[in-house]
mmCIF file of C-alpha atoms and ligand atoms in Angstrom:
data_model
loop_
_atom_site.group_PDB
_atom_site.id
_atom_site.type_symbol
_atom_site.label_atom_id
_atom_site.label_comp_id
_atom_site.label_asym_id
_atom_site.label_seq_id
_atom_site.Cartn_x
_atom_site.Cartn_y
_atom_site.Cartn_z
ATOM 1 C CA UNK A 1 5.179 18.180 8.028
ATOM 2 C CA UNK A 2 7.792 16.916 5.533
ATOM 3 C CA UNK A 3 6.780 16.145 1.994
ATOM 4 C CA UNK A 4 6.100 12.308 2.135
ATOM 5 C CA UNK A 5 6.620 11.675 -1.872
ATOM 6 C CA UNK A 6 8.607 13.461 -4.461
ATOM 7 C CA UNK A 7 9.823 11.424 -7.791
ATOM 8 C CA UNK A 8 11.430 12.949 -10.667
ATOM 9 C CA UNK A 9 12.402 10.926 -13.838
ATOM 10 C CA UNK A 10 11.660 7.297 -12.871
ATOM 11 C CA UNK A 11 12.841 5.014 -15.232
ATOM 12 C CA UNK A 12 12.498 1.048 -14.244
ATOM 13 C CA UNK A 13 13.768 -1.698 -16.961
ATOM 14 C CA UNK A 14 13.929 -5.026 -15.904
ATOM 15 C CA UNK A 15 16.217 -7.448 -16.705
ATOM 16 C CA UNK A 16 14.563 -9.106 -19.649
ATOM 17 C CA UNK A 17 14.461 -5.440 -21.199
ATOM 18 C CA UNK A 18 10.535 -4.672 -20.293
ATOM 19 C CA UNK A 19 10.096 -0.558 -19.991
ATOM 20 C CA UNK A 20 7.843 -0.858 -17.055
ATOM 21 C CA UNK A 21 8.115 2.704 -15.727
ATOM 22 C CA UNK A 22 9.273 5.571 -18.722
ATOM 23 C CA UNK A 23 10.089 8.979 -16.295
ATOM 24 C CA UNK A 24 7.122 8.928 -13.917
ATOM 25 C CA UNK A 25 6.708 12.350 -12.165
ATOM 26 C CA UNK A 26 5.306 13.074 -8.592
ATOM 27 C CA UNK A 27 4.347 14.882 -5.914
ATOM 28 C CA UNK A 28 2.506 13.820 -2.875
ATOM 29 C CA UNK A 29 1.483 15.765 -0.221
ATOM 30 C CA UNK A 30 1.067 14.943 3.539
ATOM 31 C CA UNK A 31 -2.672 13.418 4.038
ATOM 32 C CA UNK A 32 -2.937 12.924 0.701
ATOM 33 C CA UNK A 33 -5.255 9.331 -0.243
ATOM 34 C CA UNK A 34 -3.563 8.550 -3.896
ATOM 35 C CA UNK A 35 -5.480 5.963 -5.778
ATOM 36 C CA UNK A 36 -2.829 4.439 -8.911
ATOM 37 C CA UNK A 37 -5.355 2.897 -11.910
ATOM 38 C CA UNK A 38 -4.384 1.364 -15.026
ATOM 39 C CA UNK A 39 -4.398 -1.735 -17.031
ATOM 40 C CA UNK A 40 -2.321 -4.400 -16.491
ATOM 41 C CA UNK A 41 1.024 -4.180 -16.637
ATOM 42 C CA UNK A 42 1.051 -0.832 -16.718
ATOM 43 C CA UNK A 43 3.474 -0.078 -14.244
ATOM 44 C CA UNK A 44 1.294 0.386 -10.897
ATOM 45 C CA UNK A 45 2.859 -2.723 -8.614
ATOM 46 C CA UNK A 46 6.599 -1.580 -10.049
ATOM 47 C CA UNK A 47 5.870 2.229 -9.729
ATOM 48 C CA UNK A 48 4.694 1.121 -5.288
ATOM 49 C CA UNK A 49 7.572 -1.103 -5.459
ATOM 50 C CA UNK A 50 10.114 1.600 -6.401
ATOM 51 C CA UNK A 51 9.186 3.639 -3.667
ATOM 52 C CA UNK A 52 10.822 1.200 -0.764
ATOM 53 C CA UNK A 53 13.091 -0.234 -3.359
ATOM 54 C CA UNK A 54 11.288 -3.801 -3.173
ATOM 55 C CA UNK A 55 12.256 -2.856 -6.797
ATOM 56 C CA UNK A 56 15.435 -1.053 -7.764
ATOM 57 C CA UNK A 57 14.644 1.463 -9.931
ATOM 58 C CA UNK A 58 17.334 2.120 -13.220
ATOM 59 C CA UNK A 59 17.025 6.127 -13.698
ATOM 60 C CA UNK A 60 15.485 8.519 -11.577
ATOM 61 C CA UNK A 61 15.492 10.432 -7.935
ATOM 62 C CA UNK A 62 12.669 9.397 -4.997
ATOM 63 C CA UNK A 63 12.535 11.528 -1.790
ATOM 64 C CA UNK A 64 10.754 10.096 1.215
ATOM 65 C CA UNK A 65 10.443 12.983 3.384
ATOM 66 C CA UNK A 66 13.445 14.566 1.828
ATOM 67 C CA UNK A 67 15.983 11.533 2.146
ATOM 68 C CA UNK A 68 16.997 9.959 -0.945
ATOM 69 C CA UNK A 69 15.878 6.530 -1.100
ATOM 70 C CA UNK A 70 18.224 5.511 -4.256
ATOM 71 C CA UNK A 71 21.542 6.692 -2.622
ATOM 72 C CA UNK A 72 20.511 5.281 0.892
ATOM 73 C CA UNK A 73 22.934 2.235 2.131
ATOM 74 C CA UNK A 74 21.593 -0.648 4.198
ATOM 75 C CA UNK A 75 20.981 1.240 7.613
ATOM 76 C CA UNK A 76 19.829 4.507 5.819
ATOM 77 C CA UNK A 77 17.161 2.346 3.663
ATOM 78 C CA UNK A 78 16.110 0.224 6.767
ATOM 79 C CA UNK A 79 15.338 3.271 8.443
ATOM 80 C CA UNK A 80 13.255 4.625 5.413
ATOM 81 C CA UNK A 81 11.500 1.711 5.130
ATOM 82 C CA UNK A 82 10.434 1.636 8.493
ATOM 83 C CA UNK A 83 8.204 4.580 8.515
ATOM 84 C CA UNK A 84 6.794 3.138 4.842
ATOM 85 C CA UNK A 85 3.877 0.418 6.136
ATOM 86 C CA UNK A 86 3.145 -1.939 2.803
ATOM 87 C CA UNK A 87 0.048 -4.161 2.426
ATOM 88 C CA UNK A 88 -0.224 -6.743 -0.367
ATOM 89 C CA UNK A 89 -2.854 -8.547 -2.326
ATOM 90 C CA UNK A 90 -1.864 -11.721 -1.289
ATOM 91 C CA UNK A 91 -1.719 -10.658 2.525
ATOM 92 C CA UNK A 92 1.812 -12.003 3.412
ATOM 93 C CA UNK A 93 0.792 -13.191 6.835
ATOM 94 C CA UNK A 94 2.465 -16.195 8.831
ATOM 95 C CA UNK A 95 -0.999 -17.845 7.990
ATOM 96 C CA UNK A 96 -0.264 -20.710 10.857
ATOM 97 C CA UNK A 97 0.929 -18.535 13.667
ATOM 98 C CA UNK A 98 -1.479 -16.195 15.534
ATOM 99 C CA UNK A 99 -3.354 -12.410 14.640
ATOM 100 C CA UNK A 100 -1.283 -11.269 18.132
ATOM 101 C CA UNK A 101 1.800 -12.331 16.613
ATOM 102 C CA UNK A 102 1.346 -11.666 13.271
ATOM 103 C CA UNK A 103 0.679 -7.977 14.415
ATOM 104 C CA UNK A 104 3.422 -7.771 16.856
ATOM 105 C CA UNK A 105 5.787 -8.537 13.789
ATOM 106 C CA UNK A 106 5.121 -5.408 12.080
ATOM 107 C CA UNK A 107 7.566 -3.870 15.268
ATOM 108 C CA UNK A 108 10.061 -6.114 14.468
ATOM 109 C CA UNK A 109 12.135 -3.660 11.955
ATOM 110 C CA UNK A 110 12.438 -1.297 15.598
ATOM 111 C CA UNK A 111 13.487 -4.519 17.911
ATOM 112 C CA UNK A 112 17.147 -5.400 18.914
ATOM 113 C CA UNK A 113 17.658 -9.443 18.430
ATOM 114 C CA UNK A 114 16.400 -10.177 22.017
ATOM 115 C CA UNK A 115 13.144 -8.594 21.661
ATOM 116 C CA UNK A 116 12.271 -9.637 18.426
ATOM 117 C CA UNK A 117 12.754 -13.058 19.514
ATOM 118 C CA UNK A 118 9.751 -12.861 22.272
ATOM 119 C CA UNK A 119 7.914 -9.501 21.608
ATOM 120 C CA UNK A 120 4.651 -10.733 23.305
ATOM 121 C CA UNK A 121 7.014 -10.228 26.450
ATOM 122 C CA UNK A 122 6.643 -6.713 25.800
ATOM 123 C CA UNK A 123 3.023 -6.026 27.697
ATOM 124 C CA UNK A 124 3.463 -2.375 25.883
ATOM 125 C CA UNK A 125 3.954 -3.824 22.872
ATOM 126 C CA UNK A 126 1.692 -6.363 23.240
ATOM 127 C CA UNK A 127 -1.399 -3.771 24.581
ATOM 128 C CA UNK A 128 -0.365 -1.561 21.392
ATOM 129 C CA UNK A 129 -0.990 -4.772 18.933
ATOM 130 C CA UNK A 130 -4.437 -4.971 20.728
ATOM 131 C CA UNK A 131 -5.196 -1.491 19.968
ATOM 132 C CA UNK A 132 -3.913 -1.620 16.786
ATOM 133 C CA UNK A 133 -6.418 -4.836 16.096
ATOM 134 C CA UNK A 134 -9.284 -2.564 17.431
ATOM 135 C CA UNK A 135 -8.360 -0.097 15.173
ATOM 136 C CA UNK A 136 -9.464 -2.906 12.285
ATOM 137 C CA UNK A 137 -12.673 -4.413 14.755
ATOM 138 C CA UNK A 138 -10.501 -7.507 14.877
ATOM 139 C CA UNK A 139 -9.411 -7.331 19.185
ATOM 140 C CA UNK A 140 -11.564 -10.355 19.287
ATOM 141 C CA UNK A 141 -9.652 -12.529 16.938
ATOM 142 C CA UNK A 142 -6.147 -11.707 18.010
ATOM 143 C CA UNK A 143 -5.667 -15.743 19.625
ATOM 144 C CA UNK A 144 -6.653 -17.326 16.264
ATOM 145 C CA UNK A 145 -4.280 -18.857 13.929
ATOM 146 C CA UNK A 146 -4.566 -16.660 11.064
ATOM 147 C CA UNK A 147 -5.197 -19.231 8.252
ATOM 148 C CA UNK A 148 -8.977 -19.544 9.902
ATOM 149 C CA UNK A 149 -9.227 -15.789 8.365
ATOM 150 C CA UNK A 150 -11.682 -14.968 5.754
ATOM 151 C CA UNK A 151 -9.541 -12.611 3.512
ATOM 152 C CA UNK A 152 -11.100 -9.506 4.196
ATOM 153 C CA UNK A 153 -10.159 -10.280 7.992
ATOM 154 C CA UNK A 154 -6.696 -11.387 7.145
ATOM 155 C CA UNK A 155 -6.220 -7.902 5.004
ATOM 156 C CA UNK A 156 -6.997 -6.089 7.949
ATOM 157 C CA UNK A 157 -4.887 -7.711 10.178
ATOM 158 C CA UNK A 158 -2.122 -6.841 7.667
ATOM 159 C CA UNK A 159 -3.075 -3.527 8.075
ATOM 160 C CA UNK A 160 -3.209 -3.561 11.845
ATOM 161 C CA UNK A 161 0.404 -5.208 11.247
ATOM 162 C CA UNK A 162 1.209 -2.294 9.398
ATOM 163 C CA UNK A 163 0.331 -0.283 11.980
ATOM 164 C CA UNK A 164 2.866 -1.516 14.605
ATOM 165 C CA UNK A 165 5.076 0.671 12.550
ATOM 166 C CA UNK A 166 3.759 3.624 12.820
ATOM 167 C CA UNK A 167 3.864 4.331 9.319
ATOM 168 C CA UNK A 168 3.802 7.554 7.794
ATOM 169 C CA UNK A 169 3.468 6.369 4.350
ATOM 170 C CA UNK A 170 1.066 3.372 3.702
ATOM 171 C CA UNK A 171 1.907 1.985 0.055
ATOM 172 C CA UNK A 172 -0.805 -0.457 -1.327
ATOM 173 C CA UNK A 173 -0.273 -3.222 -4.139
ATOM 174 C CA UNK A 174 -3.871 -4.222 -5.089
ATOM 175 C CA UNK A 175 -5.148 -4.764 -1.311
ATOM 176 C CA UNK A 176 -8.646 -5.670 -2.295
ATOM 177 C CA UNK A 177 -8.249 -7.267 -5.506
ATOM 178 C CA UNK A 178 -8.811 -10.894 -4.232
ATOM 179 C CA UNK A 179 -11.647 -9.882 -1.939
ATOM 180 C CA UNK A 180 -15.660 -10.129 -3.071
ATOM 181 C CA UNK A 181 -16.961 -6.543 -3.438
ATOM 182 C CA UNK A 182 -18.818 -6.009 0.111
ATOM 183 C CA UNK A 183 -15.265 -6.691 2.010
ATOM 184 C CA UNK A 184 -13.231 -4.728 -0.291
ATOM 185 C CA UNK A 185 -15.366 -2.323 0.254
ATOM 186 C CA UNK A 186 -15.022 -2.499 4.526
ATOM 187 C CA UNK A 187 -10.827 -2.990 4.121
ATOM 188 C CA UNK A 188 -11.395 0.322 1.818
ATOM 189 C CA UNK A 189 -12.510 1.981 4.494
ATOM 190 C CA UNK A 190 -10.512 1.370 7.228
ATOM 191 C CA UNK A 191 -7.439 1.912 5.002
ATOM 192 C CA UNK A 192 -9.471 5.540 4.607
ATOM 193 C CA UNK A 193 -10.070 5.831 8.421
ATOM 194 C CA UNK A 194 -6.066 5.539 9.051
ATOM 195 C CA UNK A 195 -5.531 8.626 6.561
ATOM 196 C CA UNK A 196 -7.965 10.764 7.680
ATOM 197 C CA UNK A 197 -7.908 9.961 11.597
ATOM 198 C CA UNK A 198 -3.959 9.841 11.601
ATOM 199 C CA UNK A 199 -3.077 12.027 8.355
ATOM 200 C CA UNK A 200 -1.000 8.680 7.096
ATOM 201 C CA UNK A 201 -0.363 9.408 3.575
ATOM 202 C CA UNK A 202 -1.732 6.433 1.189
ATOM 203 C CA UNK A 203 -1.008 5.558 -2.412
ATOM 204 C CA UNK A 204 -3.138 2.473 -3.424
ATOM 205 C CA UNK A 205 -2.976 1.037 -6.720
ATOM 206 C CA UNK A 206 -6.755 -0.009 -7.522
ATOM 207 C CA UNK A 207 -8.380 -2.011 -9.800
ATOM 208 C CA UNK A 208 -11.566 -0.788 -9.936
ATOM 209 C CA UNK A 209 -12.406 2.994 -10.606
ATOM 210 C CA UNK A 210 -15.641 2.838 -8.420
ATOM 211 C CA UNK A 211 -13.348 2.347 -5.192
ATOM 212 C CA UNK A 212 -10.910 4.892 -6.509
ATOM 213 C CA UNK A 213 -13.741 7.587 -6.525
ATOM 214 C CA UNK A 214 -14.574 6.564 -3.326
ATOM 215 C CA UNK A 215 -11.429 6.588 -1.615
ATOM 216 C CA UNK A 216 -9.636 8.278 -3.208
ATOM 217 C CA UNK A 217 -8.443 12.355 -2.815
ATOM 218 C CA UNK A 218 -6.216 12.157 -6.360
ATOM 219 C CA UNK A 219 -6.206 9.820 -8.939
ATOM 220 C CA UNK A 220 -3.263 9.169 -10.930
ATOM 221 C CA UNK A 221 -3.670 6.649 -14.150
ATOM 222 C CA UNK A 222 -0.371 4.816 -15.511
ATOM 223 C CA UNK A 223 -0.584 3.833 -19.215
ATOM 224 C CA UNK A 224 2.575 1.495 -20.595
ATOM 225 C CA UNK A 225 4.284 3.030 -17.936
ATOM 226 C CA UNK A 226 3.942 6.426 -17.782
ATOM 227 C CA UNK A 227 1.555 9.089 -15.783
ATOM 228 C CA UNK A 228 -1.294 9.704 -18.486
ATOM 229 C CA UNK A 229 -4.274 11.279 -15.654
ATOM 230 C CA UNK A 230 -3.365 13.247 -12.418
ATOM 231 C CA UNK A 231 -6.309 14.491 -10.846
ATOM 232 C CA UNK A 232 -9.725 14.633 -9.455
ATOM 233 C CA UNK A 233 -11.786 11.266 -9.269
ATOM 234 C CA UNK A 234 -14.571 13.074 -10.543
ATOM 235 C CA UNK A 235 -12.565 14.655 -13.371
ATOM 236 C CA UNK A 236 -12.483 10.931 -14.657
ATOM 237 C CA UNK A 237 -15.194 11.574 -17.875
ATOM 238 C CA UNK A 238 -15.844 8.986 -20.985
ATOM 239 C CA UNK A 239 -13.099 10.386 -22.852
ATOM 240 C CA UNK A 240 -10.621 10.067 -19.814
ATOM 241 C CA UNK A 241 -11.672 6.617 -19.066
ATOM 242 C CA UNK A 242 -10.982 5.743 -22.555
ATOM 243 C CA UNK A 243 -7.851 7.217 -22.382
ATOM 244 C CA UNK A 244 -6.680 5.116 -19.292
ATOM 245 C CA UNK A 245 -8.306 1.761 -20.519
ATOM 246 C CA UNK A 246 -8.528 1.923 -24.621
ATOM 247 C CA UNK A 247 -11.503 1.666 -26.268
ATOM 248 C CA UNK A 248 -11.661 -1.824 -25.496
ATOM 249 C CA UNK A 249 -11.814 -1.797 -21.418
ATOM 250 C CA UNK A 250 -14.594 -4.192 -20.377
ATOM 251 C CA UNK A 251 -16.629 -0.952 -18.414
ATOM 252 C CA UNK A 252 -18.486 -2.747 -16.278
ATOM 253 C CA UNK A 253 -15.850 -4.725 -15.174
ATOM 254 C CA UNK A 254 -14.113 -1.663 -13.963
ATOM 255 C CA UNK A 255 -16.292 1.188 -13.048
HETATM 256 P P1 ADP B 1 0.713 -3.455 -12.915
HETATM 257 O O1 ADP B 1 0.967 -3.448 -11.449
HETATM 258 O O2 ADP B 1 0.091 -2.200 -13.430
HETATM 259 O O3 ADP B 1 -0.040 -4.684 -13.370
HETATM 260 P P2 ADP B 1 3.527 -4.108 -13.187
HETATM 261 O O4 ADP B 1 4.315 -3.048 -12.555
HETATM 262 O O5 ADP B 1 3.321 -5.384 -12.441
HETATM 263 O O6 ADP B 1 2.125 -3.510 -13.662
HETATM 264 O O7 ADP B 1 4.206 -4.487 -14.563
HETATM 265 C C1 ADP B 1 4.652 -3.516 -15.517
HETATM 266 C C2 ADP B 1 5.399 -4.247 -16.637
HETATM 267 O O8 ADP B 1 6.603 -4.792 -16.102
HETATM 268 C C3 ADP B 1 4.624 -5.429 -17.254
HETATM 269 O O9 ADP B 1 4.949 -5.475 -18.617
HETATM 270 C C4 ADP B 1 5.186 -6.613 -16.516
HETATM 271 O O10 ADP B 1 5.095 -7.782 -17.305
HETATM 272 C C5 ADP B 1 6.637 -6.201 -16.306
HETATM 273 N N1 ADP B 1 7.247 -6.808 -15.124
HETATM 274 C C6 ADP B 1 6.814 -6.729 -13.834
HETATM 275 N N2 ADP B 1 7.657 -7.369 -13.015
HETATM 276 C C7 ADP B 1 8.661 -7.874 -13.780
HETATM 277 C C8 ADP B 1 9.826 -8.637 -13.523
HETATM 278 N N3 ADP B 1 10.164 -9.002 -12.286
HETATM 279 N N4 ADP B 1 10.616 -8.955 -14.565
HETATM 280 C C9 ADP B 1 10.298 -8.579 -15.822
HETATM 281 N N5 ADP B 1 9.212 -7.860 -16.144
HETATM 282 C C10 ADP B 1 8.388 -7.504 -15.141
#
């Protein structure tokens, strides 16, 4: 299986002059369930973002299963990105159109211009949104407009979205962070049911260190940019957590 994730010497300054990323280094591995903590601003949603070039990064190399993402033109980085699912905090659904379609649009990066016009004429297509929906326990929902969603429902029928894809590489900016505790909890773990039951490769930036210990296989902690804690969930001790969030971090708030 090819190696899903190599960067060497990331560098990302935006316009205004921020440092967000100062030469992040990494290796992922296939199946791997990386969970990206940090304060703030630290650099997690540009670090995700750099991967599929959402965000262009300045300095730096990024291998996607051995292609080079930086030097890839249009087609090349249309093709990368289709294998690379992405979920958001804010959802990004087409909150007045249905589940079905919603879902079905995840396929349209593989269409040709007639089919991604009407995909629901596609019964293949259509039967593999429905599966993908069961996937999430959402089959029963797939007629509703999605803006009757409760968020955790509407997360997962990003992720079901995703899915239509067949993503190798699932990249995840915050997915839970706007959800109550209990559902970020159940989008948590269906997020972990796709890596383990299909080996998709994950790396989920995280807010809260109690999910990252649950989900996660490796932890990797960004501080002002830069990779200050690669390792074990449980290797994160007091003197590591202070490390990642300063002696100030409100604790409770975060474990
Ligand atoms: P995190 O996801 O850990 O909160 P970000 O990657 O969003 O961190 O931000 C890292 C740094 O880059 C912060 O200082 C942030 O203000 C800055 N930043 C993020 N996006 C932009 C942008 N589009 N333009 C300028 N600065 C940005």
């Amino acid at each position: 299986m090819p190696q899903p994730l190599s960067i060497t010497g990331l560098h990302k300054t935006y316009a205004n002059g921020t440092n967000a990323l100062r030469g992040v280094d990494l290796e992922v591995s296939p199946g791997e369930f990386v969970v990206l903590v940090g304060l703030s601003g630290s650099g997690k949603s540009t670090l995700l973002r750099c991967v599929n070039r959402l965000v262009e990064p300045s300095e730096g190399r990024i291998l996607f299963e051995g292609e080079d993402v930086c030097a890839a033109g249009s087609a090349g980085l249309r093709n990368i990105r289709r294998r690379i699912g992405m979920i958001f905090q804010q959802f990004n659904l087409l909150r007045n159109l249905s589940v079905l379609t919603n879902v079905l649009s995840g396929r349209l990066g593989y269409l040709g211009l007639g089919a991604s016009l009407a995909p629901w004429r596609n019964q293949d297509l259509v039967e593999e949104a429905h599966v993908s929906l069961s996937r999430v326990g959402l089959k029963h929902l797939a007629d509703q407009k999605v803006r009757n969603l409760s968020g955790g429902q509407q997360q997962r029928v990003a992720i079901a979205r995703t899915l239509m894809q067949r993503p190798h590489l699932i990249l995840a900016d915050e997915p839970v962070a706007s959800l109550d505790p209990a559902t970020a909890d159940s989008v948590m773990r269906h997020l972990g049911d796709l890596n383990r039951d299909e080996g998709i490769t994950v790396l989920c930036s995280l807010h809260f260190l109690s999910l990252a210990r649950k989900y996660g296989s490796r932890v990797i902690a960004l501080k002002d940019g830069r990779i200050v804690f690669d390792g074990l969930p449980a290797d994160i001790d007091d003197t590591r957590f202070r490390a990642i969030y300063g002696d100030d971090a409100e604790e409770v708030e975060i474990r």
